[in-house]
mmCIF file of C-alpha atoms in Angstrom:
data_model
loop_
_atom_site.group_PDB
_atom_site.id
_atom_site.type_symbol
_atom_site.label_atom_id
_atom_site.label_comp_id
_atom_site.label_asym_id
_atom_site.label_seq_id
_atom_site.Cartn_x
_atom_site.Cartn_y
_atom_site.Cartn_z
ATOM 1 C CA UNK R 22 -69.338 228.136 118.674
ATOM 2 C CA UNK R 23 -69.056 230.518 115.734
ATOM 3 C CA UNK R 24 -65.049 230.543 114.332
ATOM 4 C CA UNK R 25 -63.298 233.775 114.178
ATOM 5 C CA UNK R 26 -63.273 235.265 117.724
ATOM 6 C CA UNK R 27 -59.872 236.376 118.720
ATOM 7 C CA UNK R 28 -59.032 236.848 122.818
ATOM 8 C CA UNK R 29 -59.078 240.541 122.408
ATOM 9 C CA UNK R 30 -63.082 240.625 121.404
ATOM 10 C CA UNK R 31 -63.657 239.732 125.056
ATOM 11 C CA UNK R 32 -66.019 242.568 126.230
ATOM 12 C CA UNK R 33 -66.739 244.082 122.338
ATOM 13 C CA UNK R 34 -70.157 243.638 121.012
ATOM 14 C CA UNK R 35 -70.008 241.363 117.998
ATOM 15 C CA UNK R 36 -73.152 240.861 115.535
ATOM 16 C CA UNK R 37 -74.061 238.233 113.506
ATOM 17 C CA UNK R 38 -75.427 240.307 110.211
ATOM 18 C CA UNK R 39 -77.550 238.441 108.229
ATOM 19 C CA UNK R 40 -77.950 239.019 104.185
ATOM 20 C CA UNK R 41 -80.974 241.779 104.610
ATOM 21 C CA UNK R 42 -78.541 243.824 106.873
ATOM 22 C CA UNK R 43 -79.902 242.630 110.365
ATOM 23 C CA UNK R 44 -77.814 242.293 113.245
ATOM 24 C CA UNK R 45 -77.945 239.946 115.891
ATOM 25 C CA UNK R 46 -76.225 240.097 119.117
ATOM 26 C CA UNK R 47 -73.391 237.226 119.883
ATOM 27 C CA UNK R 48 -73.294 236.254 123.288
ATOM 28 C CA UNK R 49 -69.625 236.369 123.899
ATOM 29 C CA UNK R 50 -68.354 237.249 126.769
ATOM 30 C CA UNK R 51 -70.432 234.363 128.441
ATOM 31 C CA UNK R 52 -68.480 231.748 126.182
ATOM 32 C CA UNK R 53 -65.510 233.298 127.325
ATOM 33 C CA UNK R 54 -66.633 232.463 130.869
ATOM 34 C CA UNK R 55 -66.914 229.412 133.327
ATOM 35 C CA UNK R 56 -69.529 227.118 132.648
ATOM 36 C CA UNK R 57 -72.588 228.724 134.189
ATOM 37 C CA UNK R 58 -76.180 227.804 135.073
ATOM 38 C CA UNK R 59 -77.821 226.699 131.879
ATOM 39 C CA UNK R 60 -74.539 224.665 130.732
ATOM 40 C CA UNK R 61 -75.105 222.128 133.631
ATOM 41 C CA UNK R 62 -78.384 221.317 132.371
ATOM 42 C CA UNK R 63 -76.037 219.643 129.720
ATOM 43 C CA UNK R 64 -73.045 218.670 131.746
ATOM 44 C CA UNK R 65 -74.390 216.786 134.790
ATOM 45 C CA UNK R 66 -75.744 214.365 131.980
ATOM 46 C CA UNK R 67 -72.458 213.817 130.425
ATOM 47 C CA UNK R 68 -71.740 210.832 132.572
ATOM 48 C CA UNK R 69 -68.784 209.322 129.791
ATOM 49 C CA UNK R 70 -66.585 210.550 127.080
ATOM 50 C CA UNK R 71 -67.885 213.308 125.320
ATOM 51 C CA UNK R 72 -67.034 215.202 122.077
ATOM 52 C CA UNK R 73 -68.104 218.991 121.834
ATOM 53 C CA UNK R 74 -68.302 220.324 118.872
ATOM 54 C CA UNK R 75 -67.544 223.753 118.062
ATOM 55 C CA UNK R 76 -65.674 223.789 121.475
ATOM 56 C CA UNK R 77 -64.586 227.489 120.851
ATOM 57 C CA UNK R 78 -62.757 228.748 123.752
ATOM 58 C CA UNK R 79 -63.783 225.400 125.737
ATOM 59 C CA UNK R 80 -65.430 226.252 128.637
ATOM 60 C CA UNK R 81 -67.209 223.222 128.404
ATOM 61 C CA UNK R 82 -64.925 220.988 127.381
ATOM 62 C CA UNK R 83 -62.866 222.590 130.349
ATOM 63 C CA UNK R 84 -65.430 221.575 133.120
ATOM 64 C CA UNK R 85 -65.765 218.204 131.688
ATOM 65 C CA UNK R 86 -62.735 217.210 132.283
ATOM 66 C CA UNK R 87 -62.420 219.276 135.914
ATOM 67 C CA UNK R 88 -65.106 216.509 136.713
ATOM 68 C CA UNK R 89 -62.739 213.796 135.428
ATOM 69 C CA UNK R 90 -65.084 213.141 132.881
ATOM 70 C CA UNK R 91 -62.976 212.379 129.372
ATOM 71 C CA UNK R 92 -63.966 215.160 126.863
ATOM 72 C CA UNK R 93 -62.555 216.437 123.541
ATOM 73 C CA UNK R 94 -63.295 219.847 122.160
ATOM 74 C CA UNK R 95 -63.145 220.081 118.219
ATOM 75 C CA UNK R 96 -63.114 223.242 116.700
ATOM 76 C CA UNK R 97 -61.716 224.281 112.991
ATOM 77 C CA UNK R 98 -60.188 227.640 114.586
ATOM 78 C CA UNK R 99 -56.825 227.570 115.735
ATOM 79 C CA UNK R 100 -56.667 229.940 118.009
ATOM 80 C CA UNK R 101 -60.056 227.900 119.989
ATOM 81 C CA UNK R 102 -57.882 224.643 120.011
ATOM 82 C CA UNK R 103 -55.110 227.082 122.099
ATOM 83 C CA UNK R 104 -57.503 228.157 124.522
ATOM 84 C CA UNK R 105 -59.023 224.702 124.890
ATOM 85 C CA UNK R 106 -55.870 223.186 125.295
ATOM 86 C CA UNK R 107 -54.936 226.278 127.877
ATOM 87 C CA UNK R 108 -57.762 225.210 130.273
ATOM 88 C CA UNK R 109 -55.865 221.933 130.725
ATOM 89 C CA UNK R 110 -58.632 220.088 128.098
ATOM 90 C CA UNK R 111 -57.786 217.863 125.090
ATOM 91 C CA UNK R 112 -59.025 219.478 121.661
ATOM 92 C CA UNK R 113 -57.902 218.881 117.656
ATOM 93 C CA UNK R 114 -58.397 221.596 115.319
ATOM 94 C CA UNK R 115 -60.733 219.632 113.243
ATOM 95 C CA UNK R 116 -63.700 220.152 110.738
ATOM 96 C CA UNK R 117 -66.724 217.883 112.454
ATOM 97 C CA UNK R 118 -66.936 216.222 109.330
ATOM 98 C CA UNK R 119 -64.046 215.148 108.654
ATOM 99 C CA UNK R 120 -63.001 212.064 110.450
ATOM 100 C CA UNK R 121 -62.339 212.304 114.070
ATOM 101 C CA UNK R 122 -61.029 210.517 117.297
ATOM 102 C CA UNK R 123 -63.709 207.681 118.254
ATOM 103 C CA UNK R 124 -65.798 207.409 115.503
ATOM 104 C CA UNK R 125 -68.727 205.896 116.840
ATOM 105 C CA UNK R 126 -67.700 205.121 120.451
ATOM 106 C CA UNK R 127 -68.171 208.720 121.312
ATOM 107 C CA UNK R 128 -71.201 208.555 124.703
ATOM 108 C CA UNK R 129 -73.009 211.918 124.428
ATOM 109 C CA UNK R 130 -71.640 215.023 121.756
ATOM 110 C CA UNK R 131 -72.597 218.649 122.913
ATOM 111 C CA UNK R 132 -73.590 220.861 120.231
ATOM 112 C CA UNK R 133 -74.390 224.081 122.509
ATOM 113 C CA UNK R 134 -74.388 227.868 121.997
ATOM 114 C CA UNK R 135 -76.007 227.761 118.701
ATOM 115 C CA UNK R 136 -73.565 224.892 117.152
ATOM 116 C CA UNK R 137 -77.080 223.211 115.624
ATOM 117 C CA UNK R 138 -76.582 225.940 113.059
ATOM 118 C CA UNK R 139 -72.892 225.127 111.647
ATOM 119 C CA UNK R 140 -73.150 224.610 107.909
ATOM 120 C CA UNK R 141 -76.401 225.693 107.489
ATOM 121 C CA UNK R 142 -78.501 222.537 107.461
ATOM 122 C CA UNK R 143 -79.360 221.101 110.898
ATOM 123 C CA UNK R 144 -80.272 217.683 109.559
ATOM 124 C CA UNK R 145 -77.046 217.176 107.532
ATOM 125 C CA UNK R 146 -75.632 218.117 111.149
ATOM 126 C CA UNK R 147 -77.561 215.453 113.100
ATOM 127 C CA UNK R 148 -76.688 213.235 110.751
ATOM 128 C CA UNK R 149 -72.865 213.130 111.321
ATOM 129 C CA UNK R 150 -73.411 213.487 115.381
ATOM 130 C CA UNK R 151 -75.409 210.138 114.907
ATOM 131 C CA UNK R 152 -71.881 208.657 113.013
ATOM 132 C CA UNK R 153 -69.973 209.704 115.967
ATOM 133 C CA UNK R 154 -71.953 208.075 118.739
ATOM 134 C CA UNK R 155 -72.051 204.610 119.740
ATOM 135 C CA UNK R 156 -75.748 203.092 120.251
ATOM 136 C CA UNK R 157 -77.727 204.510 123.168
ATOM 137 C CA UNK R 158 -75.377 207.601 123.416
ATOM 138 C CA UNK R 159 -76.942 210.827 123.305
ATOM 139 C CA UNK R 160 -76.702 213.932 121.534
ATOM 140 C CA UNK R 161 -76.948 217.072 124.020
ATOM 141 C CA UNK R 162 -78.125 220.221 122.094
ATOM 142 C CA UNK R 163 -79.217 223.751 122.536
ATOM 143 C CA UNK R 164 -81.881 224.708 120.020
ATOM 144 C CA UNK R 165 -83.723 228.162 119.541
ATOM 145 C CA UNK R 166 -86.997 229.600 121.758
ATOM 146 C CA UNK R 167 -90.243 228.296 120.278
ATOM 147 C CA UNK R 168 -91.682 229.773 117.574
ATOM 148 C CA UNK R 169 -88.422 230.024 115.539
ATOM 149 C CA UNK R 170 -89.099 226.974 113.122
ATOM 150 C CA UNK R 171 -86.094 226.392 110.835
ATOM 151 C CA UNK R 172 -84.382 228.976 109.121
ATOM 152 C CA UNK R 173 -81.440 229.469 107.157
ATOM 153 C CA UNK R 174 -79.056 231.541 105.169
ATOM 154 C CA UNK R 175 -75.578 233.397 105.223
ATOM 155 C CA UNK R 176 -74.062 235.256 107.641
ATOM 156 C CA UNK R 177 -70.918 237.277 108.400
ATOM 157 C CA UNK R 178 -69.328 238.558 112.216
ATOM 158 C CA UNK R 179 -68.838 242.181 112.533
ATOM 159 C CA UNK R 180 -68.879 244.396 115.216
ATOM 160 C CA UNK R 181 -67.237 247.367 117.210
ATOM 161 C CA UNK R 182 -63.341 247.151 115.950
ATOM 162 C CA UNK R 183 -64.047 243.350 114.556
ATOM 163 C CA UNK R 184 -64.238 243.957 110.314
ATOM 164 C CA UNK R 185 -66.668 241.866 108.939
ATOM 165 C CA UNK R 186 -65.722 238.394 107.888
ATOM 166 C CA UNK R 187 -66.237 235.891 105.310
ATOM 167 C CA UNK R 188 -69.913 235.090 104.503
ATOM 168 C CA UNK R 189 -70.547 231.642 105.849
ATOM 169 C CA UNK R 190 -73.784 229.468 105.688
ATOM 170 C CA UNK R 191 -75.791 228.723 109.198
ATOM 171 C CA UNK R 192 -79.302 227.839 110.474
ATOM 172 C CA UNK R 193 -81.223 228.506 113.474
ATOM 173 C CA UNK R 194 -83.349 225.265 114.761
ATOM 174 C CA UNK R 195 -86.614 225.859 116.885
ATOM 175 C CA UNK R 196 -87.293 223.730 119.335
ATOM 176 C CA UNK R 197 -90.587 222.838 118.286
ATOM 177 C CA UNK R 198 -88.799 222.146 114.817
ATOM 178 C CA UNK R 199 -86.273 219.486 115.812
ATOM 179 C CA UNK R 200 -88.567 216.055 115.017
ATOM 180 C CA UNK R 201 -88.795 217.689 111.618
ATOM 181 C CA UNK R 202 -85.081 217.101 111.406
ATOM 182 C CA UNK R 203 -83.919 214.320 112.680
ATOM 183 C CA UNK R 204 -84.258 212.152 109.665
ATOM 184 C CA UNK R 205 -82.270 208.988 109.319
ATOM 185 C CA UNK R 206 -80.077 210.568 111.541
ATOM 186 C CA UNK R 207 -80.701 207.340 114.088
ATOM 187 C CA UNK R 208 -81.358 210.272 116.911
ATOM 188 C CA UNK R 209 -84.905 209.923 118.562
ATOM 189 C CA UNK R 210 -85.543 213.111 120.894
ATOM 190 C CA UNK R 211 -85.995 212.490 124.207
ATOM 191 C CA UNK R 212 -86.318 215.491 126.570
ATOM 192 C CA UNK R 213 -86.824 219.389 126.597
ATOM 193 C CA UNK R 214 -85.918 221.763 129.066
ATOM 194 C CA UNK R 215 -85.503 225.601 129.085
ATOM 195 C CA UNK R 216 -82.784 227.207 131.500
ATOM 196 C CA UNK R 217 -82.638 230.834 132.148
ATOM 197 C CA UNK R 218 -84.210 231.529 128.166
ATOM 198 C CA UNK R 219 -82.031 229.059 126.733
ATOM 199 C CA UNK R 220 -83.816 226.171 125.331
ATOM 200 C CA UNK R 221 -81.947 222.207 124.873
ATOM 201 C CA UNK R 222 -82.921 218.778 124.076
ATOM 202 C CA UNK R 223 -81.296 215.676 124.842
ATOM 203 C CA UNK R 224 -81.851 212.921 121.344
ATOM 204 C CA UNK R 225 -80.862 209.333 121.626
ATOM 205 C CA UNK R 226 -78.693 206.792 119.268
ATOM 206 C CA UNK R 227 -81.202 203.976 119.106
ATOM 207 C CA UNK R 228 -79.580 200.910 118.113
ATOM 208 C CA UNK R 229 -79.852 199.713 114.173
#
């Protein structure tokens, strides 16, 4: 979930603008909402505790725990951890890489709705989620539609009545790109599936 989205932007159009002046269109108002069809592709196999990261306003994190399952949401905006915490779910206002609850005993982390992308390097990324699982746990993520290999770069929010924000560096993962990624990560992909044009893969800890 990208940081910076305030309760009132519910219903706005807000952009991601890229460094050439392109604009692309934020999903919002569905992160705002329940979990929906394509998330249960990725909750039905969250069968132990579970880490999201980039929980935003925890919608996610939310169902998890409606289905008794024991989830944390981590997000570094403030005003995500309220929400989170308002849907009755545990979160800590955290930045993923810093240390966190359950270093390594973590059973599956979800990095959906673009969350590949945070910091701008997708391996780096994969990397850490690999430090926070214990052996055999998996690593739930939505990636881009084929044919978007790896790209990154900088990137600001704007959008009607939002002012443009900080630039900040993100990345945009293809799912025919992920293998090239995974490095010594210590996550082996799995599975693909596609679900109403969103696209995820599920990559397992193997042990050392």
């Amino acid at each position: 979930m990208l940081t910076g989205f305030e309760p009132g932007l519910l219903g706005r159009r807000v952009c991601l603008e890229l460094g050439d002046g392109s604009r692309i269109s934020l999903p919002v108002d569905r992160w705002w909402a329940p979990s929906d069809g394509g998330d249960e592709l990725l909750l039905r196999r969250c069968t132990g505790p579970t880490v999201d990261l980039g929980c935003g306003p925890g919608r996610l994190t939310a169902a998890l725990t409606d289905r008794g399952i024991p989830a944390l949401g981590v997000d570094i905006s403030p005003v995500a951890v309220a929400l989170t915490r308002g849907r009755g779910a545990a979160a800590v206002c955290r930045n993923l890489f810093d240390r966190l609850p359950g270093e390594g005993r973590w059973r599956h982390a979800l990095l959906a709705d673009g969350n590949i992308g945070i910091g701008g390097d997708p391996g780096a990324l994969l990397h850490r989620v690999g430090e926070l699982l214990a052996p055999g746990g998996t690593a739930l993520v939505e990636v881009e539609r084929p044919g978007t290999g790896l790209r990154r770069g900088h990137v600001r929010l704007t959008g009607d009545g939002h002012p443009p924000g900080e630039w900040f560096a993100w990345a945009w993962l293809g799912v025919e790109s992920l293998r090239e990624v995974v490095g010594a990560s210590g996550l082996v992909p799995r599975w693909f599936a596609e679900r109403g044009g969103r696209w995820f893969a599920g990559l397992v800890k193997v042990a050392a």
